[in-house]
XYZ file of C-alpha atoms in Angstrom:
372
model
C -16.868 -25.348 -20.784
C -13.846 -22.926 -19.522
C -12.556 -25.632 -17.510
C -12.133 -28.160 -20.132
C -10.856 -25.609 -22.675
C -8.022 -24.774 -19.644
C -6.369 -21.582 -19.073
C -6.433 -18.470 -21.340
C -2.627 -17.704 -22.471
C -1.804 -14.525 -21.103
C -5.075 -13.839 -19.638
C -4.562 -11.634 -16.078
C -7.264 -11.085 -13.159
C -6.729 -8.566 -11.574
C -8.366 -8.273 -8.044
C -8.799 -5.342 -5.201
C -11.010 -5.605 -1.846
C -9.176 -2.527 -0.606
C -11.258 0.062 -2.860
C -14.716 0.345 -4.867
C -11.546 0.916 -8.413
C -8.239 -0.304 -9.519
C -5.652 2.000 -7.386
C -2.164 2.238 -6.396
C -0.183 -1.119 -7.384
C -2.796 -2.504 -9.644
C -3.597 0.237 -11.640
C -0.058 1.019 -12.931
C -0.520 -2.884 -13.978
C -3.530 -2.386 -15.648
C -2.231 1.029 -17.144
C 0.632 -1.157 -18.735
C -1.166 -3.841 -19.484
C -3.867 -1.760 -21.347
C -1.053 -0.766 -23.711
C -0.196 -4.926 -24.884
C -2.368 -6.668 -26.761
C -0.448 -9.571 -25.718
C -2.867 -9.556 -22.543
C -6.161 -9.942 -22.290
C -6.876 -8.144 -18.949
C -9.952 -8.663 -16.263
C -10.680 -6.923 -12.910
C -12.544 -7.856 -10.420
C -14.020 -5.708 -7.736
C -15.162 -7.016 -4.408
C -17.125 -5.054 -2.251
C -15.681 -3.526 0.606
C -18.903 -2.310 2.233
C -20.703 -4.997 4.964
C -23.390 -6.981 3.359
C -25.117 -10.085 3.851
C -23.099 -13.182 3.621
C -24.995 -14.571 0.831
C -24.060 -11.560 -1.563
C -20.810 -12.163 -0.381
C -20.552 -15.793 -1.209
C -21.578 -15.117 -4.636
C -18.883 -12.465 -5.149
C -16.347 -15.061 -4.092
C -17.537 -18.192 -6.057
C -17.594 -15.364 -9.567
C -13.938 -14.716 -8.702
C -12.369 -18.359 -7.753
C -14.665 -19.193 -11.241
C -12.761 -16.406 -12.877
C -9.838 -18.050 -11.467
C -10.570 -21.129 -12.908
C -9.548 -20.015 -16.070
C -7.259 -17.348 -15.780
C -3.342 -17.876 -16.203
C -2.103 -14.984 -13.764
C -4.852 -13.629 -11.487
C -2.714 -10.363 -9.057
C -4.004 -9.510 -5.635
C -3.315 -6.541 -3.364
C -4.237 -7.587 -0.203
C -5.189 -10.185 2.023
C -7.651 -11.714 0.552
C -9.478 -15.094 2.317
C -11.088 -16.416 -0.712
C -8.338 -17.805 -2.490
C -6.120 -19.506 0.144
C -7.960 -22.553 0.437
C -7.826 -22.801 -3.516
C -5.447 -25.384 -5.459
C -4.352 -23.554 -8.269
C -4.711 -25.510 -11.712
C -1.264 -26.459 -13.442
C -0.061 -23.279 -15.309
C -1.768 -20.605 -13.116
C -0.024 -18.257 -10.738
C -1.565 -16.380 -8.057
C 0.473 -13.035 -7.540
C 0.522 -10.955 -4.719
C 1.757 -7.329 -5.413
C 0.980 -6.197 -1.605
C -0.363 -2.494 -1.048
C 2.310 -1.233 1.205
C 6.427 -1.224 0.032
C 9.148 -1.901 1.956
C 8.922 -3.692 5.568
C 7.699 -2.259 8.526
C 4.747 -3.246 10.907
C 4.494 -7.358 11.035
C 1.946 -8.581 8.596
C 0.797 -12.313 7.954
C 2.850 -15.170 9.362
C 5.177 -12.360 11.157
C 2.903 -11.553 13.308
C 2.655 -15.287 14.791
C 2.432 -15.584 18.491
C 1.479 -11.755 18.625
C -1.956 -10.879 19.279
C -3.855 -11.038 15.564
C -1.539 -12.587 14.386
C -2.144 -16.317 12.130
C -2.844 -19.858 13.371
C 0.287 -21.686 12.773
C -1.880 -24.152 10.625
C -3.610 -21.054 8.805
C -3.442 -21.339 4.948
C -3.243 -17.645 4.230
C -0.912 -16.316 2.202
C 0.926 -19.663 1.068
C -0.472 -20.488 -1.977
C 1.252 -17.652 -3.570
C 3.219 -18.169 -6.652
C 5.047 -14.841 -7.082
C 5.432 -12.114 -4.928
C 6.440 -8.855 -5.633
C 8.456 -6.391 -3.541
C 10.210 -3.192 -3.363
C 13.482 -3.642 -2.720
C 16.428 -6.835 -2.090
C 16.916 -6.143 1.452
C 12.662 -7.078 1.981
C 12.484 -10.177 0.116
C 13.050 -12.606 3.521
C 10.668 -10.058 5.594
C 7.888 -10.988 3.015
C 8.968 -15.118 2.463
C 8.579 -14.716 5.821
C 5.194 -12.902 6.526
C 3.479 -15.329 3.569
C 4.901 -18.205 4.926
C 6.260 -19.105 1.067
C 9.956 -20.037 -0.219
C 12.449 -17.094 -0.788
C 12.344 -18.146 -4.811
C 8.815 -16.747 -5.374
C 9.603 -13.399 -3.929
C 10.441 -10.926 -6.487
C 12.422 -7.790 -6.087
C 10.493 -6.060 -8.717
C 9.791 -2.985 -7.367
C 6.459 -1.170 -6.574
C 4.699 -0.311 -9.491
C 2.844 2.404 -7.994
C 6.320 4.472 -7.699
C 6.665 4.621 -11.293
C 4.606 8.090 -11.077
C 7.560 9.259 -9.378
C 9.925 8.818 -12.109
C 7.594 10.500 -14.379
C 7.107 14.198 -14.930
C 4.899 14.347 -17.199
C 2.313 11.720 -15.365
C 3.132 13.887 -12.261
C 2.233 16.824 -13.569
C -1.030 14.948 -15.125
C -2.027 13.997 -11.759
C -1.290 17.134 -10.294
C -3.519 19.291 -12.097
C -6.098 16.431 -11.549
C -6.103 16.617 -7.908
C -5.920 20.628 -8.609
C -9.101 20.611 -10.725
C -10.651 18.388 -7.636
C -9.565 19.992 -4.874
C -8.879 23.625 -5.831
C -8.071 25.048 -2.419
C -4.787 23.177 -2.419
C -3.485 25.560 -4.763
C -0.853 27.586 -3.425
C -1.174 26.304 -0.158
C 1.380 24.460 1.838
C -0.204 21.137 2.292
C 0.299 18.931 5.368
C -1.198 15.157 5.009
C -1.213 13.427 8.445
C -2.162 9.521 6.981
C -1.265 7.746 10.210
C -2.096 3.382 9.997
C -5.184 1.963 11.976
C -4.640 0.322 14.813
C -6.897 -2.549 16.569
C -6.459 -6.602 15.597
C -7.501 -6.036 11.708
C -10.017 -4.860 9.299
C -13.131 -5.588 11.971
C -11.191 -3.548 15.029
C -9.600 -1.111 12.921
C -9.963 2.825 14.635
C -7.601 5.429 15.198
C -7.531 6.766 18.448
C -9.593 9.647 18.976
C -7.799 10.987 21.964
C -4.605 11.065 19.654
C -6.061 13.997 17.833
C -6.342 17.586 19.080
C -7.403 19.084 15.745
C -8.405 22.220 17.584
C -4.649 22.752 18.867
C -3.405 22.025 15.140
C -5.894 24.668 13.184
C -4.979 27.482 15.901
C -1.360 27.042 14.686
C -2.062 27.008 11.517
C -0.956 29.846 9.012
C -3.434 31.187 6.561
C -1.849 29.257 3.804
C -1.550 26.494 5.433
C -3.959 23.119 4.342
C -4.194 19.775 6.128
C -5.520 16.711 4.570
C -6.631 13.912 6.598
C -5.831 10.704 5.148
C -7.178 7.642 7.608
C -6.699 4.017 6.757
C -9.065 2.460 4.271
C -9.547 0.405 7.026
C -10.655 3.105 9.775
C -14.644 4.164 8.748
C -14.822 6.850 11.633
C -14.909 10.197 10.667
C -12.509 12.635 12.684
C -14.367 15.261 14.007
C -12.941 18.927 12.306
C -14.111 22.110 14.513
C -16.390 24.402 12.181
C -14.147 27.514 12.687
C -11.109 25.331 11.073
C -13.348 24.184 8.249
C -11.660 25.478 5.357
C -8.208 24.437 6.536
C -8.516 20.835 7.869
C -10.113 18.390 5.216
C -10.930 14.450 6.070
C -9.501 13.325 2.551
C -10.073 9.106 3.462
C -12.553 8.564 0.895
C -10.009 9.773 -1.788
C -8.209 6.294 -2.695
C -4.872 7.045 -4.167
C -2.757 8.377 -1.284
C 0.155 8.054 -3.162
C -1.488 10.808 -5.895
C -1.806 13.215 -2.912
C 2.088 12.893 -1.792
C 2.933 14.475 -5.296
C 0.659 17.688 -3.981
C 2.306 17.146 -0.450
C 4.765 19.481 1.679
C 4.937 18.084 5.143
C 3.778 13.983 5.607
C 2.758 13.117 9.485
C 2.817 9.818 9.791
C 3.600 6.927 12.107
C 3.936 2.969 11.202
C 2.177 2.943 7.951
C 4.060 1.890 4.430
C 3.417 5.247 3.194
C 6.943 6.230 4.293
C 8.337 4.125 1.692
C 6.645 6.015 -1.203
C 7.068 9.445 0.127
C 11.437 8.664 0.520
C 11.178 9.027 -3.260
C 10.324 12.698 -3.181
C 12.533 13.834 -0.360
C 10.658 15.940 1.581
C 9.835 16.861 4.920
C 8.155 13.719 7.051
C 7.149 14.064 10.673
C 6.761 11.011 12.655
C 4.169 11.368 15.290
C 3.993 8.139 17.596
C 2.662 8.663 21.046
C 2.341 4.938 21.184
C 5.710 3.347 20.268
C 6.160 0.954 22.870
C 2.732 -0.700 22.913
C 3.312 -0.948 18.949
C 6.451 -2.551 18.985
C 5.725 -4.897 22.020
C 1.956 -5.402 20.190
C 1.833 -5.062 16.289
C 5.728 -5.245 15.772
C 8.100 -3.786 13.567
C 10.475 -5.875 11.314
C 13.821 -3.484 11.963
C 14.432 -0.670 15.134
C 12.298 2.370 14.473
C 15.145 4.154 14.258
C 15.607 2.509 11.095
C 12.586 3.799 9.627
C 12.475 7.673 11.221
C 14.356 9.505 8.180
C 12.876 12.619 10.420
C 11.575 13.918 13.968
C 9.700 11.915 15.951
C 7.514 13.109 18.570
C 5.377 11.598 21.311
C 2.830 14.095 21.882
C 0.253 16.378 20.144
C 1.425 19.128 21.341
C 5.520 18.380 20.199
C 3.766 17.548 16.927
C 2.050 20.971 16.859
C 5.374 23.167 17.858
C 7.331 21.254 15.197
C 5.172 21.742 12.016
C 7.131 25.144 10.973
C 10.433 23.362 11.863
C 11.176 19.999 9.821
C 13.631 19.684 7.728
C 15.062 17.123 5.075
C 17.911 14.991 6.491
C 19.001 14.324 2.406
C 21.561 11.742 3.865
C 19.486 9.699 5.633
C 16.582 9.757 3.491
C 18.994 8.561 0.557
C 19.943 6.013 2.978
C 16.587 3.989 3.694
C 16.018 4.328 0.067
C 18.948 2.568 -1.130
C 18.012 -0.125 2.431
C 14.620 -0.445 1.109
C 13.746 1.068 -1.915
C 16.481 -0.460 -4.408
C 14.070 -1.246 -6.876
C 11.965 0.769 -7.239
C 13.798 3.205 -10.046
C 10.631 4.452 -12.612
C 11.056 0.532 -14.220
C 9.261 -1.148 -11.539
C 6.101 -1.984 -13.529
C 7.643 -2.681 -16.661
C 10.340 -5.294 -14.421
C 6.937 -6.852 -12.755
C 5.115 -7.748 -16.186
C 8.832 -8.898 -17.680
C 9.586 -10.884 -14.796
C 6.408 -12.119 -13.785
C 3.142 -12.250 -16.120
C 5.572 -13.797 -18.980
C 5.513 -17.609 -20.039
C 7.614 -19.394 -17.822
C 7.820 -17.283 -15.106
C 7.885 -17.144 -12.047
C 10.557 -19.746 -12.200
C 12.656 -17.079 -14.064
C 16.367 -17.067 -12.770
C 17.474 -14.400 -9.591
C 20.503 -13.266 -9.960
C 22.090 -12.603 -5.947
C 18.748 -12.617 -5.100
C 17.006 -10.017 -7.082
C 14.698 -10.580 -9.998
C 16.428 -9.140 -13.314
């Protein structure tokens, strides 16, 4: 009955894998949205536990019938389900992808490298719109999707709105606070490195990367350190008892970009998070005792030099004697902002739901390039 009645005006899908709730990009959308009755607004949670492949099935035929009728469905991720879909006249298929700005290879990059896509794949290219972070990305991504330039949008990341935002800050803040109270007066140190392996099946960190022993003995009494792993990476890091109430595995938390706002020191390496955390200006620690397999395996889009707005260090125990020693480079951080980060100004939501979910769109006219 749906089908012959054809797409709901304005209707939007909105659609996460990555999570068990709406979080980063797609819930500043829905946020927005919630506040239009112009939209009528759906979400659609798969399951991102294993389980049988006839559960799984089912969860995929709900959404592409979902689809069926929906005028703007937004994804966050890869998402297999939907590339081998024709989209009916008048329906978009948006992909507001978890990480900003350009740095490890992802989809169609990644060709010839090892996980990387079958020339013939179909992932990625029936996109109608995507959304990005800054100008200077928009060919990395038309690349890595395998889709025209014209459908890439320089938006902005919604998610970076928070940043912009005081009042939300301080909101989420005092939520985090109320959740986990020993990060009050604390410094806090998040080390929220990217998985490594082929993809979502092979994704670990390295064990032997870690000496969390070495880190709490250096550690000052008020000093905190949250453990953020990939969503992809489901082993646990091992925390000594004695360093108990100063190391905390924080993975099952969702919203990494909530902790940053809570966050003194970042330790990081390849993942997107560096993007996010430019906004705020603080001190970042790049810890990367892997570089050259990365860059020769995985790949990075620019030089890393590009990316390191701070130290870099190869070794655990560099990373340990630096800790009480990093400071902001204001310069160069203001630098790969305005490089990759253009966009993304406290309008980035409000410039994604103008410029994309509107009738019309997303043949909307670019102006040098960048969506207005």
């Amino acid at each position: 009955v749906r089908l012959v009645r054809g797409l709901r005006p304005n209707s939007v899908l909105l659609v996460t894998n990555r999570h068990r709730q709406l979080s980063d990009n797609l819930r500043a959308i829905e946020q927005a949205l919630a506040a239009d009755s112009t939209f009528e607004v759906r979400q659609c949670l798969l399951n991102t536990r294993p389980r049988p492949r006839l559960v799984r099935l089912v969860e995929e035929w709900r959404l592409i019938a979902t689809m069926a009728w929906t005028e703007y469905t937004v994804i966050d991720d890869y998402l297999s389900a939907v590339y081998s879909i024709r989209l009916r006249p008048g329906a978009h298929l948006v992909q507001v992808w978890h990480g900003a700005g350009a740095f490890k290879r992802v989809g169609f990059s990644r060709r010839r490298r090892t996980g990387g896509p079958a020339p013939t794949s179909l992932a990625h290219r029936n996109y109608t719109a995507v959304a990005v972070s800054g100008t200077t990305v928009r060919e990395n991504y038309a690349e890595a999707f395998g889709v025209s330039l014209d459908r890439v949008y320089a938006t902005g990341t919604p998610r970076t709105d928070r940043f912009f935002d005081r009042d939300q800050q301080a909101q989420l803040r005092a939520e985090l606070y109320a959740k986990l109270p020993f990060l009050v007066d604390r410094r806090v140190i998040i080390f929220a490195p990217t998985f490594r392996g082929k993809g979502k099946a092979s994704a670990h960190y390295p064990a032997d990367f870690l000496d969390l022993a070495a880190l709490g003995a250096s550690l000052s009494p008020d000093d905190v350190v949250l453990i953020k792993m990939h969503p992809f990476v489901k082993q646990t890091p091992t925390i000594p008892a004695q360093y108990s109430t100063q190391i905390f595995d924080v993975s099952e938390i969702p919203e990494l970009t909530d902790l940053l706002l809570v966050c003194d020191l970042l330790i990081t390496d390849y993942s997107s998070v560096i993007f996010d955390y430019a906004l705020l200006e603080r001190p970042i620690l790049f810890y990367v005792p892997d570089l050259a397999a990365y860059k020769s395996g995985r790949g990075l889009y620019y030089d890393f030099d590009d990316y390191a707005y701070g130290p870099v260090v190869a070794d655990f125990a560099s990373l340990v004697a630096a800790l009480d020693s990093v400071e902001v480079d204001q310069a160069k951080v203001r630098q790969f902002r305005e490089r990759f980060l253009d966009r993304c100004d406290g309008q980035a939501t409000r410039r994604f739901i103008e410029t994309i979910l509107t009738p019309g769109s997303p043949s909307i006219q670019q102006e040098s390039g960048v969506a207005t």
